[in-house]
Short mmCIF file of C-alpha atoms in Angstrom, two decimals:
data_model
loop_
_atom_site.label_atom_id
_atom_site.label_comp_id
_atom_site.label_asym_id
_atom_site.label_seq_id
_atom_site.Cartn_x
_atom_site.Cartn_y
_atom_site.Cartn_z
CA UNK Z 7 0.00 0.00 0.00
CA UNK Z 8 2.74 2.21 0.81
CA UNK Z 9 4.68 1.33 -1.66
CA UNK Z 10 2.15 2.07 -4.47
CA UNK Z 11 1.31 5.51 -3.01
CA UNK Z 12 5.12 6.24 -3.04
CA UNK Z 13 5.42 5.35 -6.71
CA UNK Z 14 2.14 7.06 -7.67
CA UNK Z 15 3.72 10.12 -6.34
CA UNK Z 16 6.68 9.76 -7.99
CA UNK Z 17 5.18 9.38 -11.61
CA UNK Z 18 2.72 12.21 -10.75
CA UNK Z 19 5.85 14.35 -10.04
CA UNK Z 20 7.65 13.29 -13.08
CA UNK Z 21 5.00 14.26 -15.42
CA UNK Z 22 4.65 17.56 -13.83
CA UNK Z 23 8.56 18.30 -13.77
CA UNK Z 24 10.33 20.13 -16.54
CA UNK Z 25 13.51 18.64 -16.08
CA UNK Z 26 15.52 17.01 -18.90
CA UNK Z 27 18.02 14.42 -18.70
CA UNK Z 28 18.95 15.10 -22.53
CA UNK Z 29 17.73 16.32 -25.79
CA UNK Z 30 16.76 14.12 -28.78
CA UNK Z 31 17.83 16.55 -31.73
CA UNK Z 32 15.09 15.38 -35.03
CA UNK Z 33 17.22 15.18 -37.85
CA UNK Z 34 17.02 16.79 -41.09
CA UNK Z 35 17.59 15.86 -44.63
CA UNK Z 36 21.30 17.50 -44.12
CA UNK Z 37 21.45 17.36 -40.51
CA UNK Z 38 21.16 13.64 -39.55
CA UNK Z 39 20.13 11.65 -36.44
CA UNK Z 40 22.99 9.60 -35.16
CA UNK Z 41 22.10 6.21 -33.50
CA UNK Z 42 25.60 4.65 -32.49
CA UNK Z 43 28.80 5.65 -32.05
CA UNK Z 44 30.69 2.24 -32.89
CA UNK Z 45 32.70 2.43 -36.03
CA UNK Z 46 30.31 0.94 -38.80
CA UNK Z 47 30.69 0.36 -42.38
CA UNK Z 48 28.32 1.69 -45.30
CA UNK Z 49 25.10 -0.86 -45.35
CA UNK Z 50 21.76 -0.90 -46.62
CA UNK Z 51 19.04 -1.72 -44.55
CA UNK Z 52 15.22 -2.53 -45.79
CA UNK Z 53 14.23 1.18 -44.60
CA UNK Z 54 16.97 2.92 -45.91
CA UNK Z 55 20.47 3.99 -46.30
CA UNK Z 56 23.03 3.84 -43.38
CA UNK Z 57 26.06 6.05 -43.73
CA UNK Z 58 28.78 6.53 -41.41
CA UNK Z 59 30.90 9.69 -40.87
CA UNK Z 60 34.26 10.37 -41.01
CA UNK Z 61 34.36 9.53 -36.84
CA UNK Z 62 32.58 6.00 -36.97
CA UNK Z 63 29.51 7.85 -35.54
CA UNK Z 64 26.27 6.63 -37.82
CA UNK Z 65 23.87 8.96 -39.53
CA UNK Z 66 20.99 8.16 -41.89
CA UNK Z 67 19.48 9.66 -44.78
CA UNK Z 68 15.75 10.91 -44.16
CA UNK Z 69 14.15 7.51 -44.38
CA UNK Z 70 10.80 6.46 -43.49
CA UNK Z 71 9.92 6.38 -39.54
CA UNK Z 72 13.13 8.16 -38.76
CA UNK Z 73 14.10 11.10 -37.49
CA UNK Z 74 12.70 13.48 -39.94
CA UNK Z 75 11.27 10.65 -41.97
CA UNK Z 76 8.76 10.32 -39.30
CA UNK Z 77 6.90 13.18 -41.17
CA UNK Z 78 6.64 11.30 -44.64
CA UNK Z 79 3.97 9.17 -45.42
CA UNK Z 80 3.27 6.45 -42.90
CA UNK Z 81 1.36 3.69 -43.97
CA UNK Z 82 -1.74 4.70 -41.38
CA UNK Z 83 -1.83 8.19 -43.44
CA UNK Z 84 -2.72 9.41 -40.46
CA UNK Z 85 0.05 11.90 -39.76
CA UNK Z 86 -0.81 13.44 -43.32
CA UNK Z 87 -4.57 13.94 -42.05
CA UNK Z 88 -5.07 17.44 -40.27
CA UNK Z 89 -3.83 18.14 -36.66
CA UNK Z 90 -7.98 18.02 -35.32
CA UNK Z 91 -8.46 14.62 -37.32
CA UNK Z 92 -5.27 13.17 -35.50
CA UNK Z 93 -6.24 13.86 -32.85
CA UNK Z 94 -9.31 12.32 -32.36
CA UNK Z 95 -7.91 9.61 -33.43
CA UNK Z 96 -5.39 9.22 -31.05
CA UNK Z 97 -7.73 9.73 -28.03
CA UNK Z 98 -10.32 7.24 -29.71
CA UNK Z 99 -7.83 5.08 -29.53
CA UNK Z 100 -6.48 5.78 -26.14
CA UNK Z 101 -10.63 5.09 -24.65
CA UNK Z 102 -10.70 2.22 -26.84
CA UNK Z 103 -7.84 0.35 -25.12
CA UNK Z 104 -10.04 1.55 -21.77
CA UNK Z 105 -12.90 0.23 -22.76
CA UNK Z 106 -11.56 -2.95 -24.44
CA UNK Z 107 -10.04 -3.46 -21.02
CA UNK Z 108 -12.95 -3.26 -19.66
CA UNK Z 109 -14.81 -5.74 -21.91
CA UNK Z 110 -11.69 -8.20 -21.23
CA UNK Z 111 -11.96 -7.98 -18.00
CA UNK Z 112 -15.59 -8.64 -18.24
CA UNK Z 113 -14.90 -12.05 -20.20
CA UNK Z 114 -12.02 -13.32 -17.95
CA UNK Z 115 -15.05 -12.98 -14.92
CA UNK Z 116 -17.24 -15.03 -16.69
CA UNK Z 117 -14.41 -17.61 -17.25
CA UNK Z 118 -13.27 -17.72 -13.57
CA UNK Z 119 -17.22 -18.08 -13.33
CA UNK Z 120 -17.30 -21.14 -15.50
CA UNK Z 121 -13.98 -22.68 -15.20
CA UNK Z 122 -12.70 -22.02 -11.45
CA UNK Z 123 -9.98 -24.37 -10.53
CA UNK Z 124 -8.71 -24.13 -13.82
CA UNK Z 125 -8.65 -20.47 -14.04
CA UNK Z 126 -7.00 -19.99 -10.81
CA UNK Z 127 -4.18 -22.55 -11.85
CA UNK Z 128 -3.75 -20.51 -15.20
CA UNK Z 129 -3.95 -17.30 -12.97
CA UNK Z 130 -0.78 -18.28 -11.48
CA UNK Z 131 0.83 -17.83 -14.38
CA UNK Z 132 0.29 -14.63 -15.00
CA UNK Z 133 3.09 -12.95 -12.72
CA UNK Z 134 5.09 -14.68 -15.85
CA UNK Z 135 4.82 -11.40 -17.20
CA UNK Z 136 7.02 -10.01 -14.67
CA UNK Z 137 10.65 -11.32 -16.24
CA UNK Z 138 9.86 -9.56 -19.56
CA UNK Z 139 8.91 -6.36 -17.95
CA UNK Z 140 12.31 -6.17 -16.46
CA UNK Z 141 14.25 -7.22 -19.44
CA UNK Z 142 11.98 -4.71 -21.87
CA UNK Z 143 12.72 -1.87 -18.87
CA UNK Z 144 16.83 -2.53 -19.64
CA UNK Z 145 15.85 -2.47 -23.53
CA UNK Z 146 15.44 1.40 -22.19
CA UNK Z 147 18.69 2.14 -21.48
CA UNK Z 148 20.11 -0.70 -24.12
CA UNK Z 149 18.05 0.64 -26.92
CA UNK Z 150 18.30 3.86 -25.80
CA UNK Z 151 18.05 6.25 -28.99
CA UNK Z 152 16.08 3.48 -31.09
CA UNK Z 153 13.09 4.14 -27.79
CA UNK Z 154 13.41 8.01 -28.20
CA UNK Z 155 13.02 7.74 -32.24
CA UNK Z 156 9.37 6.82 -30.92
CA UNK Z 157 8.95 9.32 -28.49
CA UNK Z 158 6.16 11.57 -29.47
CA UNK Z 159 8.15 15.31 -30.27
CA UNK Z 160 6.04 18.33 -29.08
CA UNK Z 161 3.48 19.42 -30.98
CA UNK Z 162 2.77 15.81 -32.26
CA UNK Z 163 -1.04 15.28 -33.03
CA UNK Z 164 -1.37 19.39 -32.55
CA UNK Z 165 -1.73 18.42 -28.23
CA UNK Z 166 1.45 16.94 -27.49
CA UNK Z 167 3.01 18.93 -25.25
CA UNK Z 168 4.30 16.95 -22.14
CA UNK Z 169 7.26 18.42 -20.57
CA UNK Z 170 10.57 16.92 -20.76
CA UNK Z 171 12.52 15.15 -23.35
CA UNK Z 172 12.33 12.01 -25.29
CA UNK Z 173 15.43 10.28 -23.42
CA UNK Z 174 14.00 11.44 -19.41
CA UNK Z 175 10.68 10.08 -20.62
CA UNK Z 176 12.52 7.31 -21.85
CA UNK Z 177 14.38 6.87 -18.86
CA UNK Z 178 11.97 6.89 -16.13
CA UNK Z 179 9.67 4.60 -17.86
CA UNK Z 180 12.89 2.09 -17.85
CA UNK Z 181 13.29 3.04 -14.23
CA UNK Z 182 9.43 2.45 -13.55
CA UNK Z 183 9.33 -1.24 -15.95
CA UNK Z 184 12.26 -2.52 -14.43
CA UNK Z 185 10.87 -2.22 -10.62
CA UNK Z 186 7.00 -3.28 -11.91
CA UNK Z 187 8.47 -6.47 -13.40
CA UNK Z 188 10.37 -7.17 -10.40
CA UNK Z 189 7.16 -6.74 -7.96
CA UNK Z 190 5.30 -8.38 -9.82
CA UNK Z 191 7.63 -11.57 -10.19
CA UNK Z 192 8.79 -11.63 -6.54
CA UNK Z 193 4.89 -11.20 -5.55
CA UNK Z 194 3.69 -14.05 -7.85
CA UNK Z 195 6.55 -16.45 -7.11
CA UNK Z 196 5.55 -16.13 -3.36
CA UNK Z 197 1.84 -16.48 -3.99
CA UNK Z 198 2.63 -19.71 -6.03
CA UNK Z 199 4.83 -21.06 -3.58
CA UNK Z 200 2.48 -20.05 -0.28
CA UNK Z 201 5.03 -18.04 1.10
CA UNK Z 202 4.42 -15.41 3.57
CA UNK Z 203 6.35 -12.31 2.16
CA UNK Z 204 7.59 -9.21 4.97
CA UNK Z 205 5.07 -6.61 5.58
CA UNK Z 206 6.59 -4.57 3.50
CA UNK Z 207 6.21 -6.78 0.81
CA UNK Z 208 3.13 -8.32 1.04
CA UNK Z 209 1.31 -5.88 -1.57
CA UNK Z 210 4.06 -6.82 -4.45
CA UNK Z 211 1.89 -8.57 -6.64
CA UNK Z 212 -0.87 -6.27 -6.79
CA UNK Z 213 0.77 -3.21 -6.40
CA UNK Z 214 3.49 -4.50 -9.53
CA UNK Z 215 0.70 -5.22 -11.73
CA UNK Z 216 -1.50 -1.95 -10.89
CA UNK Z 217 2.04 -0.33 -12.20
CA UNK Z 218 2.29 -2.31 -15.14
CA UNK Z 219 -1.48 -1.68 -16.35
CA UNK Z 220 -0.86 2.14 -15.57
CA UNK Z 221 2.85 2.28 -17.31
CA UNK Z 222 1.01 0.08 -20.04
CA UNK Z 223 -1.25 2.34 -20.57
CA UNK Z 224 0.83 5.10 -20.65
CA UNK Z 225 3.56 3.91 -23.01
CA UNK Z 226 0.59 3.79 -25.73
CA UNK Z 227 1.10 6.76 -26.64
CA UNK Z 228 4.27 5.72 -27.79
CA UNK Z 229 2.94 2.71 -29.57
CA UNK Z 230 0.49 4.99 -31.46
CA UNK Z 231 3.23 7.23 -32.77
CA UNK Z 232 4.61 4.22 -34.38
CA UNK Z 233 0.76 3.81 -35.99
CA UNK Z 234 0.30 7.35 -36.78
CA UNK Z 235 3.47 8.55 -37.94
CA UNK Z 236 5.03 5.38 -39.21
CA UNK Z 237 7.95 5.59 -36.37
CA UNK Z 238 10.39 2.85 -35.78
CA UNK Z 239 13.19 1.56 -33.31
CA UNK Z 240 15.86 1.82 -36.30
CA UNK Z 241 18.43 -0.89 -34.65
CA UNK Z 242 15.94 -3.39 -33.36
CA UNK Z 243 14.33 -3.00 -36.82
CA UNK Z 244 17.04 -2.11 -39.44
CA UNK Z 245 15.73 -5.13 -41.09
CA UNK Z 246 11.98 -5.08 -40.53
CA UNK Z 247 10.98 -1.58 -41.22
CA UNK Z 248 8.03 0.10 -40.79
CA UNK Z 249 5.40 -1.87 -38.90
CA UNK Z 250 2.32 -2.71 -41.48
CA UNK Z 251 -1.49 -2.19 -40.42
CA UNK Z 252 -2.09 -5.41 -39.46
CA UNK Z 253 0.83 -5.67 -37.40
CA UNK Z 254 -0.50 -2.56 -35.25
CA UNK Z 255 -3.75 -3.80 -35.12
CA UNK Z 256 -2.81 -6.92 -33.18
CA UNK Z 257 -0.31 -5.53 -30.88
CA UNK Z 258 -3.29 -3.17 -29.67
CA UNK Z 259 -5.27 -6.42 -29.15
CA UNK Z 260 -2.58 -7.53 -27.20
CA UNK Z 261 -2.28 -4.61 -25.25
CA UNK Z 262 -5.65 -4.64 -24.15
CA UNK Z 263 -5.41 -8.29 -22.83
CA UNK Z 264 -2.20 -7.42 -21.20
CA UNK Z 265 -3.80 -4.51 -19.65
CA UNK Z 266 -6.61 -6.90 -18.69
CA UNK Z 267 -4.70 -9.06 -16.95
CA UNK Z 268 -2.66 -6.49 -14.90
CA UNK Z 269 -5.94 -5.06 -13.85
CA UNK Z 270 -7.49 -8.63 -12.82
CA UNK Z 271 -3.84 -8.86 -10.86
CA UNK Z 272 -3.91 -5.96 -9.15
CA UNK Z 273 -7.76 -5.04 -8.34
CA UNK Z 274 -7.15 -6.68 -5.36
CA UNK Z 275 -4.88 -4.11 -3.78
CA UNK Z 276 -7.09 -2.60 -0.71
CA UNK Z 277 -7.00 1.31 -2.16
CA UNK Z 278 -8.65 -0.22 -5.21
CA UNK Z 279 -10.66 -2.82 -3.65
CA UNK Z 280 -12.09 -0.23 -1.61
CA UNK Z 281 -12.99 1.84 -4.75
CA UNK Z 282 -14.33 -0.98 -6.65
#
């Protein structure tokens, strides 16, 4: 309990600070983005050309879901569609993953309903989740510039205007991944073993996942960039490219199970239980 409303304050405080750990400078068609600083020879990747400079460090021509190439064409269209239109969009989207939640939710009741002991054995399984949260909070700091390219800039959608830059937004969502995932695994490795955590600690699992689903939730914004404006993470997907339709389409339907389950997870926390 404490430590949820210690961590609640903490993101509240970070989106209301100004401060910035760094600043991602958005390439132009002469001034480029660089993404590395390890000596690299000329390649060609599926989404464009990589060049490096005289000093090893990497730039890239304006190529689609890059730097400046986040402003061409993205396969959505979206980000060609005026600033108003956007921008409904992206809200739309945001209360869809609520409501989908919702309606998830709704359906994994209804299966507990039907199917109890087998529900509660798959349940267990859930805190699963936590590992990967941890590993995709390092990808943060790993992946570092590839996670700002799909940082939202200011003035995306014509309402994006959250202080801060792209790598302290970047970095604190690491920060805030890496200690969900761990809560959340400690919590559900106790509860599947029947062991009786410290005080302290006793709120883990459902305080973990009540992070995740918020952080989750949060981070779409992200993931929607990547719809609207064709962004990608150019290391992790130097050979992919940009993301087709379909692709987006089921990671939101993933999302909103994921964001499901972290609610069924941590519902149970009293602050919440009392709410609900």
């Amino acid at each position: 309990m404490a430590v949820l409303r210690i961590l609640l304050v903490a993101l509240l405080s970070i989106f209301s600070g100004v401060t910035a750990f760094r600043t991602l400078q958005p390439p132009t068609v002469s001034t480029v983005q660089t993404f590395s600083k390890k000596p690299a020879t000329t390649s060609v990747g599926s989404f464009g050309r990589i060049i490096p400079t005289y000093n090893g460090i990497l730039k890239s021509e304006s190529t689609p879901g890059i730097g400046e190439g986040r402003n061409l064409p993205a396969p959505s269209g979206v980000n060609q569609m005026p600033e108003p239109t956007q921008a409904a969009i992206v809200l739309g989207l945001m209360a869809s993953l609520v409501a989908g939640t919702a309606v998830c939710s709704a359906g994994l009741d209804a299966i507990s309903a039907t199917f109890p002991v087998a529900f509660s054995v798959w349940q267990k399984s859930w805190p699963l989740l936590g590992p990967g949260f941890v590993l995709a909070g390092v990808s943060h700091f790993t992946l570092h510039d590839d996670f700002c390219n799909i940082y939202p800039p200011k003035g995306t959608w014509g309402f994006w205007y959250l202080p801060g830059s792209p790598s302290f937004h970047v970095n604190w969502t690491g920060i805030v991944e890496i200690v969900g995932g761990l809560m959340l695994s400690i919590g559900g490795i106790a509860n599947a073993f029947n062991v009786s955590l410290p005080t302290a600690m006793s709120l883990f699992l459902p305080d973990g996942a009540l992070i995740l689903c918020a952080l989750t939730y949060v981070v779409s914004f992200a993931n929607i960039y990547m719809y609207t404006h064709g962004a990608i993470l150019p290391e992790a997907m130097k050979e992919a490219g940009e993301v087709p339709i379909a692709g987006h389409v089921i990671r939101f339907i993933l999302q909103i199970f994921l964001l499901a389950l972290y609610w069924q997870m941590g519902r149970s926390e009293p602050l919440i239980a009392s709410l609900l």
